[in-house]
Amino acid sequence: MRLLIQRVTEASVTIEGRVHSEIGKGLMVLVGIEEADTQEDIDWLTGKLLRLRIFDDEAGVMNLDVQQVGGEVMVVSQFTLHASTKKGNRPSYFRAAGEAISRPMYEKFVASVEQALGKKVATGEFGADMKVALVNDGPVTIWIDSRNRE
């Protein structure tokens, strides 16, 4: 499971010209799921996401997590995080799990983040053609892969 996390001042998802969800200050999280992902990946990534100290403290040092700043979280499914560009110029998505696996895993990840955060998480709509808008604050962008726990 892969997360692309962006610290934002605001983010929104629009579907068919209508705002589906939006957040203010917080984290915009794109999540990619592969077939081998398990509940262990969800648990580990939920903890990493919510404890990631990428918000400034009073001294301007990135020392606070999203909960400490009262931030919001948006989670959007994005299979293209598993793109392989090793061969040719057209990305291959063979590592991305199909909907039968990825939809329930995405829903479990959202529920896990909500439970740990103690509040509702904004989402996209699985499988929809979404327009995602955000203002990346910093910019701060972090990539985390549960298969490569650095």
Short mmCIF file of C-alpha atoms in Angstrom, two decimals:
data_model
loop_
_atom_site.label_atom_id
_atom_site.label_comp_id
_atom_site.label_asym_id
_atom_site.label_seq_id
_atom_site.Cartn_x
_atom_site.Cartn_y
_atom_site.Cartn_z
CA MET A 1 0.00 0.00 0.00
CA ARG A 2 1.32 3.40 -0.93
CA LEU A 3 0.46 6.84 0.37
CA LEU A 4 1.28 10.17 -1.20
CA ILE A 5 0.71 12.70 1.57
CA GLN A 6 0.53 16.43 1.01
CA ARG A 7 0.30 19.06 3.71
CA VAL A 8 -2.41 21.44 2.50
CA THR A 9 -4.13 24.66 3.45
CA GLU A 10 -7.18 23.38 1.56
CA ALA A 11 -8.24 20.55 -0.74
CA SER A 12 -11.39 19.46 -2.55
CA VAL A 13 -12.76 16.73 -4.78
CA THR A 14 -15.22 17.64 -7.52
CA ILE A 15 -17.24 15.00 -9.37
CA GLU A 16 -19.38 15.88 -12.40
CA GLY A 17 -19.06 19.59 -11.65
CA ARG A 18 -20.19 19.27 -8.01
CA VAL A 19 -17.97 19.53 -4.94
CA HIS A 20 -18.03 16.08 -3.34
CA SER A 21 -15.84 16.87 -0.33
CA GLU A 22 -13.43 19.49 0.93
CA ILE A 23 -11.09 20.20 3.81
CA GLY A 24 -9.15 23.13 5.21
CA LYS A 25 -5.73 22.85 6.83
CA GLY A 26 -4.60 19.25 7.03
CA LEU A 27 -3.48 16.30 4.94
CA MET A 28 -4.47 15.32 1.41
CA VAL A 29 -3.72 11.61 1.08
CA LEU A 30 -3.68 9.63 -2.16
CA VAL A 31 -3.73 5.88 -1.53
CA GLY A 32 -2.73 3.09 -3.91
CA ILE A 33 -3.49 -0.55 -3.09
CA GLU A 34 -1.92 -3.72 -4.39
CA GLU A 35 -3.16 -7.31 -4.05
CA ALA A 36 -0.69 -8.30 -1.32
CA ASP A 37 -1.85 -5.53 1.05
CA THR A 38 -3.34 -6.63 4.37
CA GLN A 39 -4.83 -5.19 7.55
CA GLU A 40 -1.26 -4.95 8.86
CA ASP A 41 -0.45 -2.45 6.08
CA ILE A 42 -3.56 -0.43 6.95
CA ASP A 43 -2.68 -0.36 10.65
CA TRP A 44 0.96 0.60 10.06
CA LEU A 45 0.13 3.33 7.54
CA THR A 46 -2.67 4.76 9.69
CA GLY A 47 -0.21 5.17 12.55
CA LYS A 48 2.50 6.68 10.35
CA LEU A 49 0.05 9.08 8.70
CA LEU A 50 -1.43 10.44 11.90
CA ARG A 51 1.88 10.67 13.78
CA LEU A 52 3.78 12.28 10.90
CA ARG A 53 5.22 15.49 12.33
CA ILE A 54 5.06 17.83 9.34
CA PHE A 55 3.25 20.84 10.79
CA ASP A 56 5.12 23.82 12.24
CA ASP A 57 5.30 24.45 15.97
CA GLU A 58 5.59 27.93 17.52
CA ALA A 59 9.27 28.10 16.50
CA GLY A 60 8.50 27.30 12.85
CA VAL A 61 9.93 23.77 13.12
CA MET A 62 8.02 20.82 11.64
CA ASN A 63 7.35 19.16 14.97
CA LEU A 64 3.56 18.68 15.16
CA ASP A 65 1.22 16.06 13.69
CA VAL A 66 -2.20 16.62 12.10
CA GLN A 67 -4.05 15.91 15.34
CA GLN A 68 -1.96 18.40 17.32
CA VAL A 69 -2.88 21.21 14.92
CA GLY A 70 -6.56 20.22 14.73
CA GLY A 71 -6.17 19.48 11.03
CA GLU A 72 -8.44 17.58 8.70
CA VAL A 73 -7.70 14.58 6.49
CA MET A 74 -8.87 13.75 2.97
CA VAL A 75 -8.24 10.28 1.51
CA VAL A 76 -8.60 9.59 -2.22
CA SER A 77 -8.01 6.24 -3.92
CA GLN A 78 -5.47 6.41 -6.75
CA PHE A 79 -4.38 3.22 -8.49
CA THR A 80 -1.81 5.12 -10.58
CA LEU A 81 0.49 5.26 -7.52
CA HIS A 82 1.46 1.73 -8.58
CA ALA A 83 2.46 2.75 -12.10
CA SER A 84 5.44 0.97 -13.54
CA THR A 85 7.43 2.99 -16.07
CA LYS A 86 10.32 0.54 -16.36
CA LYS A 87 9.50 -0.53 -19.90
CA GLY A 88 8.47 1.92 -22.61
CA ASN A 89 6.63 5.19 -22.14
CA ARG A 90 3.13 3.95 -21.37
CA PRO A 91 2.76 3.20 -17.64
CA SER A 92 1.65 -0.25 -16.63
CA TYR A 93 -0.59 -0.75 -13.59
CA PHE A 94 -0.17 -4.51 -13.15
CA ARG A 95 0.75 -4.07 -9.46
CA ALA A 96 -2.43 -2.17 -8.63
CA ALA A 97 -5.16 -4.34 -7.12
CA GLY A 98 -8.45 -4.71 -8.96
CA GLU A 99 -11.64 -3.25 -7.55
CA ALA A 100 -12.69 -6.44 -5.75
CA ILE A 101 -9.62 -6.08 -3.51
CA SER A 102 -8.89 -2.36 -3.59
CA ARG A 103 -12.37 -0.99 -2.82
CA PRO A 104 -12.78 -2.88 0.50
CA MET A 105 -9.16 -2.12 1.45
CA TYR A 106 -9.67 1.58 0.68
CA GLU A 107 -12.84 1.62 2.79
CA LYS A 108 -11.03 -0.15 5.66
CA PHE A 109 -8.18 2.36 5.46
CA VAL A 110 -10.60 5.31 5.61
CA ALA A 111 -12.41 3.71 8.59
CA SER A 112 -9.08 3.08 10.33
CA VAL A 113 -7.99 6.70 9.90
CA GLU A 114 -11.38 7.96 11.10
CA GLN A 115 -11.27 5.78 14.19
CA ALA A 116 -7.71 6.78 15.08
CA LEU A 117 -8.33 10.47 14.30
CA GLY A 118 -11.62 10.55 16.16
CA LYS A 119 -13.44 12.42 13.42
CA LYS A 120 -14.81 12.08 9.91
CA VAL A 121 -12.35 11.86 7.02
CA ALA A 122 -13.21 13.51 3.71
CA THR A 123 -13.01 11.18 0.72
CA GLY A 124 -13.23 10.94 -3.00
CA GLU A 125 -15.57 8.49 -4.70
CA PHE A 126 -13.96 5.16 -5.54
CA GLY A 127 -13.68 4.66 -9.30
CA ALA A 128 -15.14 8.06 -10.20
CA ASP A 129 -13.59 10.60 -12.55
CA MET A 130 -12.55 13.16 -9.95
CA LYS A 131 -11.05 16.60 -10.14
CA VAL A 132 -8.79 17.05 -7.13
CA ALA A 133 -7.75 20.57 -6.21
CA LEU A 134 -5.38 21.50 -3.43
CA VAL A 135 -3.04 24.12 -2.14
CA ASN A 136 0.13 22.33 -1.06
CA ASP A 137 1.51 24.09 1.99
CA GLY A 138 5.28 24.40 1.95
CA PRO A 139 5.29 22.51 -0.35
CA VAL A 140 5.41 19.40 1.80
CA THR A 141 4.89 16.06 0.04
CA ILE A 142 5.77 12.68 1.59
CA TRP A 143 5.74 9.24 -0.05
CA ILE A 144 5.26 6.17 2.16
CA ASP A 145 5.17 2.56 0.94
CA SER A 146 4.28 -0.21 3.40
CA ARG A 147 6.49 -2.61 1.42
CA ASN A 148 9.51 -0.35 1.90
CA ARG A 149 9.42 0.78 5.53
CA GLU A 150 12.28 3.27 5.58
#
